[in-house]
Short mmCIF file of N, CA, C and O in Angstrom, two decimals:
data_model
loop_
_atom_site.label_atom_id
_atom_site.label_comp_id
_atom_site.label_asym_id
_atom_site.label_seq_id
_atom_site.Cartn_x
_atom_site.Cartn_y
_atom_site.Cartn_z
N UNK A 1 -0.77 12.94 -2.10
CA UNK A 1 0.01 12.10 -2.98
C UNK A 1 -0.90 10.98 -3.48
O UNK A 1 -1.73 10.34 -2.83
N UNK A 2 -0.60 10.87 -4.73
CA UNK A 2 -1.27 9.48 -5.12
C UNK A 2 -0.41 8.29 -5.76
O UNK A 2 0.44 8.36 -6.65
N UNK A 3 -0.87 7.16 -5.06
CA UNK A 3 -0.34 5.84 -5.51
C UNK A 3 -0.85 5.03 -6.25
O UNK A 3 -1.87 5.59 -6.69
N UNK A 4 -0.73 3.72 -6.81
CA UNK A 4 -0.94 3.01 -7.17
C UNK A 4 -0.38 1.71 -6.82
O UNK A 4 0.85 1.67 -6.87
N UNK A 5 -1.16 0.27 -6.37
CA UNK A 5 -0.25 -0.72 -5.70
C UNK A 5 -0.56 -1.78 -6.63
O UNK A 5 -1.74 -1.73 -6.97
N UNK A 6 0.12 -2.72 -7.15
CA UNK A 6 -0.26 -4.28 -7.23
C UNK A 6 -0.04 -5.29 -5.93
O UNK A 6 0.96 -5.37 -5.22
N UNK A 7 -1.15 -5.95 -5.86
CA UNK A 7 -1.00 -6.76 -4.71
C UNK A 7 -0.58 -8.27 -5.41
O UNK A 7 -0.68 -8.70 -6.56
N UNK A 8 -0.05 -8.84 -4.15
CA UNK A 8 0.50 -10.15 -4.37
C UNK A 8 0.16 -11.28 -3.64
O UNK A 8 0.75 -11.57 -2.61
N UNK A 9 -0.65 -11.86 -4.05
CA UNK A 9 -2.06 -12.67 -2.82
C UNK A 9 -0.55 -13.19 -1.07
O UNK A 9 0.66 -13.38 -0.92
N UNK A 10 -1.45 -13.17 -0.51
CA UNK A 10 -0.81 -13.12 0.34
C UNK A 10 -1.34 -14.85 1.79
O UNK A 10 -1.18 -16.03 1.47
N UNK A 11 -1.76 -14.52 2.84
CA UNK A 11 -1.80 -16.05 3.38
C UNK A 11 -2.91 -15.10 4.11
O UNK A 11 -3.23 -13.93 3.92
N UNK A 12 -3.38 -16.11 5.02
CA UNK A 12 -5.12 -16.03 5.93
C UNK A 12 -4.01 -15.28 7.08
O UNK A 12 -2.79 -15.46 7.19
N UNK A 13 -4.81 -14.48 7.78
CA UNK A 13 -4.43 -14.04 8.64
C UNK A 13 -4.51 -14.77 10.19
O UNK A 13 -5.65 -15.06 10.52
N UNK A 14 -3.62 -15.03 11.02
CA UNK A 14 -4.46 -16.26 12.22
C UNK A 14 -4.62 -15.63 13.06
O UNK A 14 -4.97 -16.24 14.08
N UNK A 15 -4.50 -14.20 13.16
CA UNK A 15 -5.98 -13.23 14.21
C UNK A 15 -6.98 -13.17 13.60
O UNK A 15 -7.70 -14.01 14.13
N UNK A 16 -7.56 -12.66 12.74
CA UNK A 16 -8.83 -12.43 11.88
C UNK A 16 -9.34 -13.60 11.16
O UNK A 16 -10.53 -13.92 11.23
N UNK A 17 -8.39 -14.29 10.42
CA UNK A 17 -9.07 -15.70 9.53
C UNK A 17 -9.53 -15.01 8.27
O UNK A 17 -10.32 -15.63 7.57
N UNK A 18 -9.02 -13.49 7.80
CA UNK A 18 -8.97 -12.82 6.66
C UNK A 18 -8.24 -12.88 6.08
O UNK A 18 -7.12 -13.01 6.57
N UNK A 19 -8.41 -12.82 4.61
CA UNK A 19 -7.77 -12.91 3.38
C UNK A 19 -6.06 -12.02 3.27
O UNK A 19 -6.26 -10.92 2.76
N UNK A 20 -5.01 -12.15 3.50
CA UNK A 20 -4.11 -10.83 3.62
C UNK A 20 -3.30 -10.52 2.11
O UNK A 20 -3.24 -11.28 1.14
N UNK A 21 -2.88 -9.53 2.21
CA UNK A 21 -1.75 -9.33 0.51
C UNK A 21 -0.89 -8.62 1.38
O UNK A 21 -0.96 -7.96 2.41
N UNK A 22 0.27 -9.16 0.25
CA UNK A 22 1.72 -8.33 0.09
C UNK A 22 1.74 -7.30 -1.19
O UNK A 22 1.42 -7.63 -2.33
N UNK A 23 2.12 -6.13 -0.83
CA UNK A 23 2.51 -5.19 -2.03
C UNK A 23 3.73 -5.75 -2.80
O UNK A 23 4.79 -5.99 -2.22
N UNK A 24 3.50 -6.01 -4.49
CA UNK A 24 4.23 -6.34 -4.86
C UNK A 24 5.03 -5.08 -5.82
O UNK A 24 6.20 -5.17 -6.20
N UNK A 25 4.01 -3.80 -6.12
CA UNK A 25 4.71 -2.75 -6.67
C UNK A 25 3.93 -1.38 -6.15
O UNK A 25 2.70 -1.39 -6.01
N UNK A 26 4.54 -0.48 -5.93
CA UNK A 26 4.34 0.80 -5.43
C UNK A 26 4.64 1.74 -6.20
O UNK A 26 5.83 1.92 -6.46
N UNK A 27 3.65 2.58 -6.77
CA UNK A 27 3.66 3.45 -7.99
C UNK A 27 3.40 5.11 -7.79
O UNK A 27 2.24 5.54 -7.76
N UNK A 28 4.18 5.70 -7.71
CA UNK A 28 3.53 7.45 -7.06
C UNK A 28 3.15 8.05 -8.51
O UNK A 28 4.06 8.32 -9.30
N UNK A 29 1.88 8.23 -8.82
CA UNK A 29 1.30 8.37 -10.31
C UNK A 29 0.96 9.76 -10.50
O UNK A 29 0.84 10.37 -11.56
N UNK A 30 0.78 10.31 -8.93
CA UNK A 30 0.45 11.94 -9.23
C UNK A 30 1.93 12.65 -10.23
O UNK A 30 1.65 13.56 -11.01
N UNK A 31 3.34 12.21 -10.14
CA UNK A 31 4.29 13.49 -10.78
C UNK A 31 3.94 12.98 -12.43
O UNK A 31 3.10 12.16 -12.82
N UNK A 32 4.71 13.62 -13.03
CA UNK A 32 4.50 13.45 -14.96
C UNK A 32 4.98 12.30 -15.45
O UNK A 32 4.65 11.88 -16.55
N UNK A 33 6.11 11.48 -14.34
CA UNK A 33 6.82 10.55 -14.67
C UNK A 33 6.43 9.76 -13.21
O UNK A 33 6.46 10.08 -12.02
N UNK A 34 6.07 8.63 -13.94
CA UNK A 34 5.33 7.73 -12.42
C UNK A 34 7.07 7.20 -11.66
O UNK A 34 8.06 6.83 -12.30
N UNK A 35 6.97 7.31 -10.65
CA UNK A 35 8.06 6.99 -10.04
C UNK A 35 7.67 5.66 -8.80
O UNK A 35 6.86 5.75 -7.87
N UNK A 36 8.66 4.31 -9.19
CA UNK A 36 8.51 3.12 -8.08
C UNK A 36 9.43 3.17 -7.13
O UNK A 36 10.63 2.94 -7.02
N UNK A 37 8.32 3.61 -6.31
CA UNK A 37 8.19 3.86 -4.50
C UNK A 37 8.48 2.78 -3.97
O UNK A 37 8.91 2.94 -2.83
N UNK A 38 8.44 1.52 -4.36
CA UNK A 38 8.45 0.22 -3.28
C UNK A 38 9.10 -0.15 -2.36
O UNK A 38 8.85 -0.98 -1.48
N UNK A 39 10.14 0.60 -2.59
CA UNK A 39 11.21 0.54 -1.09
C UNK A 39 11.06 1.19 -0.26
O UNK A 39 11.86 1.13 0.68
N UNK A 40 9.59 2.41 -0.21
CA UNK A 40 9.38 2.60 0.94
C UNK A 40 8.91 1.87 1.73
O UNK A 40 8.93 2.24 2.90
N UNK A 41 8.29 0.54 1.39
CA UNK A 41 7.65 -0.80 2.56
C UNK A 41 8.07 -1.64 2.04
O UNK A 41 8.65 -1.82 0.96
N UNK A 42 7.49 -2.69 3.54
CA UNK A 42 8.50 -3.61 3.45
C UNK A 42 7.36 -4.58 2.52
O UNK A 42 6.13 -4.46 2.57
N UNK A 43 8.04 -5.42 1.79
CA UNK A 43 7.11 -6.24 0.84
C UNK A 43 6.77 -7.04 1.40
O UNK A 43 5.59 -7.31 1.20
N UNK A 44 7.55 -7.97 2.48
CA UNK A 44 6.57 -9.18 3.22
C UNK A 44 5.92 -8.65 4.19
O UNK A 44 5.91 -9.43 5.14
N UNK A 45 5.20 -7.41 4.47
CA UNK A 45 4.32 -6.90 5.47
C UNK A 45 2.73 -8.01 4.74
O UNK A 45 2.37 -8.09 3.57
N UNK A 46 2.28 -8.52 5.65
CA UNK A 46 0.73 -8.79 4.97
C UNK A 46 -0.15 -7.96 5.55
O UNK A 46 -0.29 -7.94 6.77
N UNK A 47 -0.72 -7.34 4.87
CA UNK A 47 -1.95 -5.95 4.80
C UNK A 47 -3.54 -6.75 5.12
O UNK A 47 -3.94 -7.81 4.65
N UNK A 48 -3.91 -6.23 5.65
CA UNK A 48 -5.60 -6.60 5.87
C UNK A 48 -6.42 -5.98 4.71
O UNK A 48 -7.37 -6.57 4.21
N UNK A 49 -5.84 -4.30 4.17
CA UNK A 49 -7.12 -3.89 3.09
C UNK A 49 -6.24 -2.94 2.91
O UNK A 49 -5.37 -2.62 3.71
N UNK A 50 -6.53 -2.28 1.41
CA UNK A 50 -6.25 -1.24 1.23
C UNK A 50 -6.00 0.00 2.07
O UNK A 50 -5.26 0.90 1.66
N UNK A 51 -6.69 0.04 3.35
CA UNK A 51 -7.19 1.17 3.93
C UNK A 51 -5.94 0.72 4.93
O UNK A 51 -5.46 1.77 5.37
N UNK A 52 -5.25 -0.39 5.43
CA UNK A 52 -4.47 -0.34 6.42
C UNK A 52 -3.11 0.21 5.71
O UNK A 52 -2.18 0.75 6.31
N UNK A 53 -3.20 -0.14 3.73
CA UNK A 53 -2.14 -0.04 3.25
C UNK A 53 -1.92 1.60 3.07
O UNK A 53 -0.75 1.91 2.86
N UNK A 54 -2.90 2.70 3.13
CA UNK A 54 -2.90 3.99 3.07
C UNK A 54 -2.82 4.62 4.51
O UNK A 54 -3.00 5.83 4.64
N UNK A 55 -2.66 4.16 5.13
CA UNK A 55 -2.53 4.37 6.59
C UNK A 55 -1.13 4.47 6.98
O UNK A 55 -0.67 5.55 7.34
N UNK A 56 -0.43 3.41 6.95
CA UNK A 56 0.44 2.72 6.59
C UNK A 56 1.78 3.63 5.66
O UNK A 56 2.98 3.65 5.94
N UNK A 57 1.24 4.18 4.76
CA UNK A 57 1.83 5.21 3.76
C UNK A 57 1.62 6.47 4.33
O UNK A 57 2.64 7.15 4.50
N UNK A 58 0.49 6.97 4.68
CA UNK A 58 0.90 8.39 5.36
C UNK A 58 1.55 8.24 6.54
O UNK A 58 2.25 9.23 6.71
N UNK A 59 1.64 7.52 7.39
CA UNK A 59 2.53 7.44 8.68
C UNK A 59 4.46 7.72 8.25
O UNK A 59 5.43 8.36 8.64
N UNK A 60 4.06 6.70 7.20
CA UNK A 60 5.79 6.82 6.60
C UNK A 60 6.12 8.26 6.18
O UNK A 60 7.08 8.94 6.55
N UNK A 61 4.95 8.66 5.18
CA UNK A 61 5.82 9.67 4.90
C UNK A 61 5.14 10.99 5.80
O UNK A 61 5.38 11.97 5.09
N UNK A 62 4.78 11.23 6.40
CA UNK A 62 4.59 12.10 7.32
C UNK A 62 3.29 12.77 7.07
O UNK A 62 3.23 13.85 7.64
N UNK A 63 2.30 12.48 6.43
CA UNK A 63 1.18 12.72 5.80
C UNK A 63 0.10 12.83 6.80
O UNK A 63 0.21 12.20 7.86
N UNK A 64 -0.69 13.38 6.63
CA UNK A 64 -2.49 12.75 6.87
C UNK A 64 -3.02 11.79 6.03
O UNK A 64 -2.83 11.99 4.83
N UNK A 65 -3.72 10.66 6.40
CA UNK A 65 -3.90 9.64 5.82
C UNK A 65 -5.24 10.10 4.48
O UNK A 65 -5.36 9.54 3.40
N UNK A 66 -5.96 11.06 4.92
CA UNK A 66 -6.59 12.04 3.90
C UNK A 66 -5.96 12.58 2.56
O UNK A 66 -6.42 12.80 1.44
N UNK A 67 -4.90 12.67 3.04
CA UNK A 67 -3.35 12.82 1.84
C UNK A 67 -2.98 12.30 0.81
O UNK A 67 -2.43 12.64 -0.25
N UNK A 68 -3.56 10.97 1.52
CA UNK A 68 -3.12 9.78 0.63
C UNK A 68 -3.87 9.24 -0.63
O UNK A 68 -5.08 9.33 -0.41
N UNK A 69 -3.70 8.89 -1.46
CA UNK A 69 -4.94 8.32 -2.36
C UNK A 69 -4.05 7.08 -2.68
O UNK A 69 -2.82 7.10 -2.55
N UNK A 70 -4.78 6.00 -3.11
CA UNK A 70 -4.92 5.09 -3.27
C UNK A 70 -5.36 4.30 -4.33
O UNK A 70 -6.47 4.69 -4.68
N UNK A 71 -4.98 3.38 -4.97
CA UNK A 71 -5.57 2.49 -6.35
C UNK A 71 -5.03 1.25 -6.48
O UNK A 71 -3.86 0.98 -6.21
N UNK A 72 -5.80 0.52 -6.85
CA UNK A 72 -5.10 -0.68 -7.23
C UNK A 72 -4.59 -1.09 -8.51
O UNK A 72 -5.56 -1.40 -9.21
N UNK A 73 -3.58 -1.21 -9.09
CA UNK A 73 -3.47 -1.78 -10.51
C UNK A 73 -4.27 -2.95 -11.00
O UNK A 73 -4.41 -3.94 -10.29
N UNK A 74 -4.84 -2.86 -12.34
CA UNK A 74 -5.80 -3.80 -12.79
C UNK A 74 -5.49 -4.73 -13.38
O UNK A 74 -6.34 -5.53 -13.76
#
């Protein structure tokens, strides 16, 4: 499956002291008609990176995280 996310700056993390985001839109871009996914997560989750946010998405939907693709809106 492929997505597409906009992020929504998010706060420092106070385990890491890293930068975090909230997903503010969730886009499944692989069908002919892009369809918003965003209610599959929760929006005030704060994410460390992309890679926790595709992780994150194949767990939900029952995937391999290999499954998953990923993008950011520009």
């Amino acid at each position: 499956m492929q997505f597409e996310f906009r992020r929504h700056a998010g706060a420092r993390s106070p385990v890491t002291d890293a930068a975090t985001f909230r997903v503010d839109r969730l886009i499944e871009t692989a069908a002919h008609v892009p369809a918003d996914l965003s209610h599959l997560i929760d929006s005030s989750y704060e994410y460390h990176s992309p890679r926790e946010l595709r992780w994150h998405l194949a767990e939900r939907l029952g995937l391999s995280p290999r499954a998953v693709r990923l993008s950011e809106a520009g």
